[in-house]
C-alpha positions as a Python dict, from the first residue, in 0.01 Angstrom:
ca = {
    (1, 'X'): (0, 0, 0),
    (2, 'X'): (-89, 269, 260),
    (3, 'X'): (276, 382, 271),
    (4, 'X'): (273, 434, -96),
    (5, 'X'): (-52, 615, -98),
    (6, 'X'): (70, 849, 183),
    (7, 'X'): (390, 933, -8),
    (8, 'X'): (213, 1005, -335),
    (9, 'X'): (-63, 1203, -164),
    (10, 'X'): (201, 1420, 3),
    (11, 'X'): (370, 1465, -341),
    (12, 'X'): (29, 1568, -485),
    (13, 'X'): (-38, 1835, -228),
    (14, 'X'): (306, 1962, -253),
    (15, 'X'): (281, 1998, -631),
    (16, 'X'): (-65, 2138, -631),
    (17, 'X'): (-68, 2365, -313),
    (18, 'X'): (275, 2448, -199),
    (19, 'X'): (516, 2461, -483),
    (20, 'X'): (310, 2546, -774),
    (21, 'X'): (357, 2920, -862),
    (22, 'X'): (126, 3196, -973),
    (23, 'X'): (292, 3183, -1316),
    (24, 'X'): (196, 2809, -1348),
    (25, 'X'): (-143, 2894, -1285),
    (26, 'X'): (-177, 3191, -1508),
    (27, 'X'): (-15, 3009, -1793),
    (28, 'X'): (-188, 2673, -1736),
    (29, 'X'): (-276, 2648, -2100),
    (30, 'X'): (87, 2701, -2213),
    (31, 'X'): (453, 2649, -2049),
    (32, 'X'): (299, 2665, -1701),
    (33, 'X'): (103, 2349, -1749),
    (34, 'X'): (441, 2161, -1863),
    (35, 'X'): (630, 2322, -1569),
    (36, 'X'): (341, 2197, -1328),
    (37, 'X'): (350, 1850, -1464),
    (38, 'X'): (723, 1841, -1423),
    (39, 'X'): (683, 1944, -1070),
    (40, 'X'): (431, 1655, -1024),
    (41, 'X'): (697, 1417, -1148),
    (42, 'X'): (951, 1571, -921),
    (43, 'X'): (788, 1558, -608),
    (44, 'X'): (649, 1203, -671),
    (45, 'X'): (1017, 1098, -712),
    (46, 'X'): (1122, 1271, -418),
    (47, 'X'): (851, 1143, -181),
    (48, 'X'): (856, 794, -299),
    (49, 'X'): (1237, 779, -340),
    (50, 'X'): (1251, 637, -677),
    (51, 'X'): (1186, 675, -1059),
    (52, 'X'): (946, 411, -1139),
    (53, 'X'): (633, 293, -1324),
    (54, 'X'): (440, 400, -1028),
    (55, 'X'): (579, 753, -1066),
    (56, 'X'): (552, 774, -1431),
    (57, 'X'): (178, 661, -1416),
    (58, 'X'): (69, 879, -1137),
    (59, 'X'): (220, 1174, -1321),
    (60, 'X'): (41, 1077, -1660),
    (61, 'X'): (-293, 1054, -1498),
    (62, 'X'): (-228, 1383, -1318),
    (63, 'X'): (-173, 1527, -1660),
    (64, 'X'): (-489, 1384, -1806),
    (65, 'X'): (-696, 1501, -1523),
    (66, 'X'): (-551, 1849, -1532),
    (67, 'X'): (-578, 1878, -1896),
    (68, 'X'): (-946, 1777, -1889),
    (69, 'X'): (-1021, 2026, -1615),
    (70, 'X'): (-844, 2320, -1792),
    (71, 'X'): (-1017, 2239, -2118),
    (72, 'X'): (-1361, 2114, -2038),
    (73, 'X'): (-1462, 2221, -1681),
    (74, 'X'): (-1583, 2569, -1575),
    (75, 'X'): (-1421, 2733, -1266),
    (76, 'X'): (-1695, 2598, -1020),
    (77, 'X'): (-1699, 2408, -683),
    (78, 'X'): (-1814, 2098, -850),
    (79, 'X'): (-1537, 2092, -1101),
    (80, 'X'): (-1282, 2158, -824),
    (81, 'X'): (-1415, 1878, -616),
    (82, 'X'): (-1414, 1651, -916),
    (83, 'X'): (-1061, 1749, -988),
    (84, 'X'): (-935, 1662, -659),
    (85, 'X'): (-1144, 1356, -611),
    (86, 'X'): (-1017, 1209, -930),
    (87, 'X'): (-659, 1296, -821),
    (88, 'X'): (-707, 1119, -493),
    (89, 'X'): (-866, 812, -670),
    (90, 'X'): (-574, 785, -906),
    (91, 'X'): (-335, 784, -626),
    (92, 'X'): (-528, 509, -436),
    (93, 'X'): (-558, 312, -761),
    (94, 'X'): (-155, 339, -826),
    (95, 'X'): (-110, 251, -456),
    (96, 'X'): (-319, -69, -512),
    (97, 'X'): (-139, -137, -840),
    (98, 'X'): (207, -99, -696),
    (99, 'X'): (156, -172, -298),
    (100, 'X'): (517, -228, -250),
    (101, 'X'): (650, 93, -425),
    (102, 'X'): (747, 261, -88),
    (103, 'X'): (937, -42, 29),
    (104, 'X'): (1120, -43, -303),
    (105, 'X'): (1214, 321, -267),
    (106, 'X'): (1516, 492, -120),
    (107, 'X'): (1354, 603, 207),
    (108, 'X'): (1205, 280, 338),
    (109, 'X'): (1539, 160, 502),
    (110, 'X'): (1684, 501, 564),
    (111, 'X'): (1415, 683, 749),
    (112, 'X'): (1228, 588, 1099),
    (113, 'X'): (953, 331, 1071),
    (114, 'X'): (696, 602, 1162),
    (115, 'X'): (778, 820, 867),
    (116, 'X'): (479, 717, 652),
    (117, 'X'): (254, 837, 935),
    (118, 'X'): (422, 1171, 950),
    (119, 'X'): (389, 1197, 569),
    (120, 'X'): (20, 1125, 586),
    (121, 'X'): (-33, 1372, 855),
    (122, 'X'): (165, 1639, 681),
    (123, 'X'): (-21, 1573, 350),
    (124, 'X'): (-357, 1572, 529),
    (125, 'X'): (-271, 1919, 708),
    (126, 'X'): (-174, 2079, 387),
    (127, 'X'): (-487, 1955, 217),
    (128, 'X'): (-706, 2066, 499),
    (129, 'X'): (-547, 2421, 487),
    (130, 'X'): (-446, 2499, 145),
    (131, 'X'): (-703, 2278, -57),
    (132, 'X'): (-965, 2396, 171),
    (133, 'X'): (-879, 2754, 101),
    (134, 'X'): (-934, 2732, -274),
    (135, 'X'): (-1259, 2516, -216),
    (136, 'X'): (-1410, 2791, 10),
    (137, 'X'): (-1287, 3078, -232),
    (138, 'X'): (-1467, 2900, -522),
    (139, 'X'): (-1771, 2831, -314),
    (140, 'X'): (-1812, 3201, -208),
    (141, 'X'): (-1686, 3374, -507),
    (142, 'X'): (-2015, 3540, -611),
    (143, 'X'): (-2204, 3754, -586),
    (144, 'X'): (-1989, 4022, -418),
    (145, 'X'): (-2060, 4139, -71),
    (146, 'X'): (-2124, 4525, -39),
    (147, 'X'): (-1862, 4671, 181),
    (148, 'X'): (-1615, 4383, 152),
    (149, 'X'): (-1254, 4474, 55),
    (150, 'X'): (-929, 4284, -16),
    (151, 'X'): (-811, 4315, 340),
    (152, 'X'): (-1125, 4167, 482),
    (153, 'X'): (-1090, 3881, 231),
    (154, 'X'): (-731, 3826, 342),
    (155, 'X'): (-811, 3825, 714),
    (156, 'X'): (-1084, 3596, 630),
    (157, 'X'): (-871, 3357, 449),
    (158, 'X'): (-605, 3364, 741),
    (159, 'X'): (-866, 3297, 996),
    (160, 'X'): (-1014, 3017, 795),
    (161, 'X'): (-672, 2847, 734),
    (162, 'X'): (-603, 2852, 1138),
    (163, 'X'): (-955, 2725, 1202),
    (164, 'X'): (-907, 2439, 962),
    (165, 'X'): (-557, 2359, 1099),
    (166, 'X'): (-712, 2365, 1464),
    (167, 'X'): (-999, 2138, 1372),
    (168, 'X'): (-766, 1910, 1181),
    (169, 'X'): (-521, 1893, 1487),
    (170, 'X'): (-822, 1844, 1732),
    (171, 'X'): (-944, 1537, 1534),
    (172, 'X'): (-610, 1369, 1501),
    (173, 'X'): (-544, 1430, 1879),
    (174, 'X'): (-843, 1254, 1969),
    (175, 'X'): (-1026, 1552, 2100),
    (176, 'X'): (-1278, 1621, 1813),
    (177, 'X'): (-1524, 1780, 2048),
    (178, 'X'): (-1287, 2086, 2051),
    (179, 'X'): (-1425, 2158, 1702),
    (180, 'X'): (-1742, 2269, 1859),
    (181, 'X'): (-1561, 2500, 2084),
    (182, 'X'): (-1371, 2648, 1789),
    (183, 'X'): (-1703, 2669, 1597),
    (184, 'X'): (-1866, 2856, 1881),
    (185, 'X'): (-1597, 3102, 1910),
    (186, 'X'): (-1600, 3170, 1543),
    (187, 'X'): (-1961, 3215, 1545),
    (188, 'X'): (-1938, 3457, 1849),
    (189, 'X'): (-1667, 3666, 1650),
    (190, 'X'): (-1887, 3726, 1361),
    (191, 'X'): (-2215, 3798, 1528),
    (192, 'X'): (-2038, 4036, 1763),
    (193, 'X'): (-1939, 4258, 1465),
    (194, 'X'): (-2205, 4540, 1482),
    (195, 'X'): (-2079, 4690, 1137),
    (196, 'X'): (-2116, 4375, 937),
    (197, 'X'): (-2392, 4374, 675),
    (198, 'X'): (-2652, 4104, 656),
    (199, 'X'): (-2515, 3957, 338),
    (200, 'X'): (-2148, 3979, 488),
    (201, 'X'): (-2263, 3774, 811),
    (202, 'X'): (-2459, 3512, 570),
    (203, 'X'): (-2138, 3468, 373),
    (204, 'X'): (-1924, 3427, 680),
    (205, 'X'): (-2162, 3150, 829),
    (206, 'X'): (-2163, 2966, 489),
    (207, 'X'): (-1795, 2984, 460),
    (208, 'X'): (-1726, 2881, 821),
    (209, 'X'): (-1957, 2592, 788),
    (210, 'X'): (-1797, 2467, 458),
    (211, 'X'): (-1440, 2529, 618),
    (212, 'X'): (-1527, 2320, 907),
    (213, 'X'): (-1680, 2041, 702),
    (214, 'X'): (-1351, 2038, 482),
    (215, 'X'): (-1127, 2015, 764),
    (216, 'X'): (-1332, 1749, 928),
    (217, 'X'): (-1348, 1548, 616),
    (218, 'X'): (-967, 1579, 567),
    (219, 'X'): (-893, 1498, 925),
    (220, 'X'): (-1102, 1169, 934),
    (221, 'X'): (-965, 1070, 602),
    (222, 'X'): (-608, 1111, 719),
    (223, 'X'): (-683, 903, 1040),
    (224, 'X'): (-831, 633, 829),
    (225, 'X'): (-517, 631, 610),
    (226, 'X'): (-299, 637, 921),
    (227, 'X'): (-493, 344, 1074),
    (228, 'X'): (-391, 141, 762),
    (229, 'X'): (-25, 188, 812),
}
C-alpha cells in the first residue's frame, strides 16, 4: 500500500507544483482546467506504471476536489490547506483500496527495490518546497508591507525555498536539531537588517515560522511514509 501511496503522491506534486503551467492556472475555469486534469492522469500513469481503475479513480477525485475549490472556495490559507489535505486523503484512500497497484505496474520489477523510498523522498521534498511556497504566499498576502518590492519578494521566496529544503534534509538525515541552527541563522539575518521596517520584520518572522512548520510537517510525514515501505 505504501508504495502505491508514494507513487501517487509524487504524481500529485508533479502535476500540481512542477508541470502545471501559468496558463493552466489563469484559465482554470476553462481549457486550462481540462489540461491540468489530463496532466494529473498522465503523471499518475507514469508514476504508477499502468492505466488502471486506481489511476482513473485518483484522477476523478482530483477533478472533483479542484472543481469544488475553484467554484466554491475563496483564495485563502484555509482553502489551500483543505484542498491539499483532501488530495492527500484521496491518495491514501486509493492506496488502501488498491494496495497492490504498485506491484501490478510496469516499474515494480524493472527498478531497484528502494525506488519507492526515493519516490517518497522526492515527493516530500517537492511538497515541502513548492507547496510550502504557495501556502506561505497566501498566508502573508495582505496587507502590503510599506517599502516592499518585487525583488524583495523574489529573494524572500528563494530563501524560503532553500530553508525548507535544508530543514527537510536535516529531518530525513536524522539531524533534526540542525533546524534550530537554520532558524537562528535566519533570525539573525532579518534582525541585522537596519533598513527593514517594523511591519517588514513582523512579516518576515511570521513567514519564517510558517515556513519551518511546513517543512517540518512535510519531513516527518515523509519519514512516516518511508517507514511503512
